[in-house]
Coordinates of C-alpha atoms in Angstrom, one line a residue:
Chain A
X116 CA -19.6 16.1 30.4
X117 CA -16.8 17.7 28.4
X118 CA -18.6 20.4 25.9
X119 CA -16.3 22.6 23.8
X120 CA -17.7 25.5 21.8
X121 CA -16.4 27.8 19.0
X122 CA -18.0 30.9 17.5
X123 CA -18.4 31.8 15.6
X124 CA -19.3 29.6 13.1
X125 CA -19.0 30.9 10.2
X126 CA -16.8 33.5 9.3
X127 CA -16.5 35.8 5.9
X128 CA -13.8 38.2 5.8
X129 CA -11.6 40.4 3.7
X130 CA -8.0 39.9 2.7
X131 CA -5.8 42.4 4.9
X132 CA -8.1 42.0 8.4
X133 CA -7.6 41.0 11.7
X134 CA -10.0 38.8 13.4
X135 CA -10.1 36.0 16.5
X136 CA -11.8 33.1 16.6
X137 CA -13.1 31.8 20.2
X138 CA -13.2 28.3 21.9
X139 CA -14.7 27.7 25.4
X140 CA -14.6 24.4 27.0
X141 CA -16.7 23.2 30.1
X142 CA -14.2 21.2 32.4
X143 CA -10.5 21.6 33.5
X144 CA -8.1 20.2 30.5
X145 CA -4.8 19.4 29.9
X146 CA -4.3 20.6 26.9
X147 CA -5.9 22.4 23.9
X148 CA -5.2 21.8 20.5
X149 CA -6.2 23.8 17.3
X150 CA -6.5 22.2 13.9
X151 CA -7.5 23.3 10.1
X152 CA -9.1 21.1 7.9
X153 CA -9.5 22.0 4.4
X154 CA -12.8 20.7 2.3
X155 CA -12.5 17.2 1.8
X156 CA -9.7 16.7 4.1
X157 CA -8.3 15.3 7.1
X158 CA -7.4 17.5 9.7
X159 CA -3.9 19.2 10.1
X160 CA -2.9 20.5 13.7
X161 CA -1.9 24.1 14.0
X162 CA -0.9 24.4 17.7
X163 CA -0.9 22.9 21.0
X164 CA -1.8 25.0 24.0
X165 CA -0.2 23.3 27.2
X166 CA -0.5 25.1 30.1
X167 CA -2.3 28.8 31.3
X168 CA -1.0 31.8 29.0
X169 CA 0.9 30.0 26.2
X170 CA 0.9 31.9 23.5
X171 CA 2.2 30.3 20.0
X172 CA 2.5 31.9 16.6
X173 CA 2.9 30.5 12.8
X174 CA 2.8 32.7 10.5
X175 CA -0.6 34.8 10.3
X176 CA -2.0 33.1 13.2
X177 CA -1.5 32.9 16.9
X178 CA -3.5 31.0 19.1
X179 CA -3.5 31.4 23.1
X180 CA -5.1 29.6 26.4
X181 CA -6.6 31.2 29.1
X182 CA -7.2 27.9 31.5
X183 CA -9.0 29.9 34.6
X184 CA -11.5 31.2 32.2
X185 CA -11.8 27.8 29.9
X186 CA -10.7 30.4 26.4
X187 CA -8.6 29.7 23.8
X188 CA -8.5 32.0 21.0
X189 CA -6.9 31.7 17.7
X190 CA -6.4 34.8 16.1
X191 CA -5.5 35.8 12.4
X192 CA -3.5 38.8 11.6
X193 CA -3.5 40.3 7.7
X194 CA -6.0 37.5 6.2
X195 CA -5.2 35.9 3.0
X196 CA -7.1 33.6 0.7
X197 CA -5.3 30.8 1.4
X198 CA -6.3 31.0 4.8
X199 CA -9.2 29.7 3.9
X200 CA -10.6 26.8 5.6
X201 CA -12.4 25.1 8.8
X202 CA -10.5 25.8 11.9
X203 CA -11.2 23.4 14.9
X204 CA -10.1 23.5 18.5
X205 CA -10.1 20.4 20.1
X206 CA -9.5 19.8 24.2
X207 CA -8.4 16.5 26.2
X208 CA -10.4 16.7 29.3
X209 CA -9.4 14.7 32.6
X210 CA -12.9 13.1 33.9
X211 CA -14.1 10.3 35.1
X212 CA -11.1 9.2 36.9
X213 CA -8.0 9.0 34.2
X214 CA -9.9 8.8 31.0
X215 CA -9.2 11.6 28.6
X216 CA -10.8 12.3 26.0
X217 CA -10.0 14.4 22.9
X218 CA -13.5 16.2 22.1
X219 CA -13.8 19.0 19.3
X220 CA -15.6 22.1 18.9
X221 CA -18.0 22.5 16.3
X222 CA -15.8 24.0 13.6
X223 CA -15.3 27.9 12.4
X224 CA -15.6 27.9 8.8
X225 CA -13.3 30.8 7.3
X226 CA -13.7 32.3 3.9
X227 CA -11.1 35.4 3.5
X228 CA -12.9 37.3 0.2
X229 CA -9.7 39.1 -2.2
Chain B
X356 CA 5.2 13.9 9.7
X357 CA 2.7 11.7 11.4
X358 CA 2.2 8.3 10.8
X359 CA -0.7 7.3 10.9
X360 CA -2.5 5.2 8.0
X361 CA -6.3 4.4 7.0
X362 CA -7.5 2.4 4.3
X363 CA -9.1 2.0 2.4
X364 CA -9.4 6.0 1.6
X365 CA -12.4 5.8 0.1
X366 CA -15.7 2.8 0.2
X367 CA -18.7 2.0 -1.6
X368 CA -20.3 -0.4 -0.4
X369 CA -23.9 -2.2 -0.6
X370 CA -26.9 -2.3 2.6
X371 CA -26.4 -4.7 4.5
X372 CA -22.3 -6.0 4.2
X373 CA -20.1 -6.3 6.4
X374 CA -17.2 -3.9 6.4
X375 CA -14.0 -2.9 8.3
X376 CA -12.2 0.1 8.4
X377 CA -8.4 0.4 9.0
X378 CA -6.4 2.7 11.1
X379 CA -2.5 1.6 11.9
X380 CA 0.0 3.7 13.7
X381 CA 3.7 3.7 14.1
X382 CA 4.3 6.0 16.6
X383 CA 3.5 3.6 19.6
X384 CA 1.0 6.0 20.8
X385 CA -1.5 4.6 23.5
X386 CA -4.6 7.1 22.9
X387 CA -6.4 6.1 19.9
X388 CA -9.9 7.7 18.4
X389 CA -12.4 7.7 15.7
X390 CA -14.7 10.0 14.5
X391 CA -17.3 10.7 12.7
X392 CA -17.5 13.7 10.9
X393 CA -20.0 14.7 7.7
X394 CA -19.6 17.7 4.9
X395 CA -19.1 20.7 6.6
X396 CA -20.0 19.6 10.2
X397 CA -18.2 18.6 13.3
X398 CA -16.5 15.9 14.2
X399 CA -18.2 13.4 16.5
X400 CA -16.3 11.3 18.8
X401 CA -17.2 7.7 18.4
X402 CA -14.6 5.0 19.8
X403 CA -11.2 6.0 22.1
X404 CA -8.9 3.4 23.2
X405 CA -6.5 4.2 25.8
X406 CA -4.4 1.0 25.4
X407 CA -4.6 -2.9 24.2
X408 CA -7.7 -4.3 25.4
X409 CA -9.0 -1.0 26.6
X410 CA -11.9 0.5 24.4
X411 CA -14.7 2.9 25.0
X412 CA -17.7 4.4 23.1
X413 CA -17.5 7.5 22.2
X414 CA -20.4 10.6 22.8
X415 CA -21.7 10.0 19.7
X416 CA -24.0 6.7 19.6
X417 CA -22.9 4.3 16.9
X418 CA -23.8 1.1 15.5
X419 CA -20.2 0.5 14.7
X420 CA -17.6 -1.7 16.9
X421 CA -13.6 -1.4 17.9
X422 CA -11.0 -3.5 18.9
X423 CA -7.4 -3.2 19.8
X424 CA -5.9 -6.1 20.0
X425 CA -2.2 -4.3 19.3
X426 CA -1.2 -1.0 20.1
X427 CA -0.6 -0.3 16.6
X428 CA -3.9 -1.4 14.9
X429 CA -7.2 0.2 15.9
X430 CA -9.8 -1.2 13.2
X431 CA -13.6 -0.5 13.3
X432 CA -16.4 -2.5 12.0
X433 CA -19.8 -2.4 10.8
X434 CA -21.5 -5.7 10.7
X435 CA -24.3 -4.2 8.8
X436 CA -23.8 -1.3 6.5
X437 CA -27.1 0.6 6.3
X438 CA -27.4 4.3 4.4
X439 CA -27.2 6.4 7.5
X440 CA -23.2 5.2 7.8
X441 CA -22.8 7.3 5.2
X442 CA -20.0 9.5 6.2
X443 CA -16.2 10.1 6.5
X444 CA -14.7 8.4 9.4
X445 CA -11.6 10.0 10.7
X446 CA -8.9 8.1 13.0
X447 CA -6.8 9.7 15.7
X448 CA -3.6 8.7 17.7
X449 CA -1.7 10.5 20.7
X450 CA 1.1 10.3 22.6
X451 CA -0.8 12.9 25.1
X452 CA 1.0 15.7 23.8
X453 CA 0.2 15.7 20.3
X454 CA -3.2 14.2 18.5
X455 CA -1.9 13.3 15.2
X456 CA -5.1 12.2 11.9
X457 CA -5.1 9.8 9.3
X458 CA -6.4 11.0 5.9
X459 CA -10.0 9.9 6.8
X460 CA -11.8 7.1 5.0
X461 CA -15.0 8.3 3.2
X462 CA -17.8 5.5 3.0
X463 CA -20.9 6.0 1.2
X464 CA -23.6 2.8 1.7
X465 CA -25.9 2.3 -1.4

C-alpha cells in the first residue's frame, strides 16, 4: 500500500527564515507533486517532481525529489506572511499492475509570524 | 488555468436525500479522483477512474458511488445523506503529468 508522509505537521515560523518541509513515500512513483491549499480552499499545485534530482523553484520555494531514498522536500527561503498556508505533497504510485493512484500526505500547516 | 468544474460549490441538505455531486472536465484527461477532505485535515482518497467505464474505490471507505459514463463527467452520489457526509469533497483530473482540482464542493447534512 502506497503511504506518503509529511512532517512536520505543523509549522510556526518567523518572517525572514529558512526552513524545509519533508515528504516520504512508501513505493516507487512516477511522479511527485506539491500543492498549497489555503483555508477554505481547493488546492493549487506548486510543482511537479518527475524524475530523480529535479529540482524546481518559484519564487521563495524550491521543492526537490530524491527517488532512491523516497524524499521530496519543499523548502522555503526568506518566509513571508503570505506564505502562509497548508502545503501538501501528493505522489502517483505504480501498483497493482497499471493503476496509479494519486495519494496525499497528511498536510504541513505553515504559519510565518511578522 | 485548469478546467475543471464542481457544482454545486456549496450544499445543505436534509438526512436521508438523495444528492449528487458534479465534477466536469475539459481537458480530456483519463485519470479522474475524489476526495474527501475535512477542516484542517488531509485529503482522503475516495473514487479514481482511469477511464469510461473504469472506476475504483478509493482507501478511504465511503458510502458514496461514481460513475463515468463520459470522459468528461465524473459525478458522485449519495443515496442517503446522513450527518457523517459532512465534509468538502474535492474532485481531481490528470493527464498523468499534471493533477489539476476543482474548487471543492462543501456539503453539510442536517
Amino acid at each position: 500500500e502506497l503511504k506518503v508522509e509529511q512532517n512536520p505537521l505543523f509549522l510556526s515560523m518567523q518572517e525572514g527564515k529558512n526552513y524545509t518541509i519533508y515528504c516520504n513515500y512508501s513505493t516507487t512513483s512516477d511522479r511527485l507533486y506539491w500543492y498549497r491549499q489555503d483555508p477554505g480552499k481547493s488546492l493549487e499545485s506548486l510543482f511537479v517532481l518527475l524524475s530523480n534530482g529535479a529540482v524546481k523553484q518559484e519564487g521563495r520555494l524550491m521543492a526537490s525529489l530524491d527517488t532512491k531514498a523516497r524524499l521530496s522536500t519543499l523548502h522555503i527561503t526568506a518566509a513571508v506572511h503570505d506564505l502562509s498556508a497548508t502545503y501538501f505533497c501528493a505522489v502517483e504510485g505504480r501498483y497493482g499492475g497499471a493503476t496509479n493512484k494519486l495519494i496525499f500526505g497528511t498536510g504541513t500547516l505553515l504559519a510565518v509570524q511578522p | 488555468e485548469a478546467d475543471i468544474y464542481q457544482t454545486p460549490r456549496y450544499l445543505v441538505i436534509g438526512t436521508g436525500k438523495k444528492i449528487t455531486l458534479e465534477c466536469s472536465q475539459t481537458m480530456g484527461h483519463d485519470k479522474m479522483y475524489w476526495y474527501q477532505q475535512d477542516p484542517g485535515m488531509e485529503l482522503h482518497l475516495i473514487h479514481y477512474s482511469y477511464g469510461v467505464n473504469s472506476t475504483e474505490k478509493g482507501d478511504l471507505s465511503s458510502e458514496s458511488t461514481v460513475s463515468r459514463i463520459r470522459t468528461e463527467h465524473f459525478p458522485l452520489t449519495l443515496e442517503s445523506a446522513r450527518p457523517s457526509h459532512t465534509s468538502q469533497y474535492l474532485c481531481a483530473s490528470s493527464d498523468g503529468t499534471e493533477a489539476f482540482f476543482g474548487q471543492g464542493t462543501r456539503l453539510t447534512v442536517v
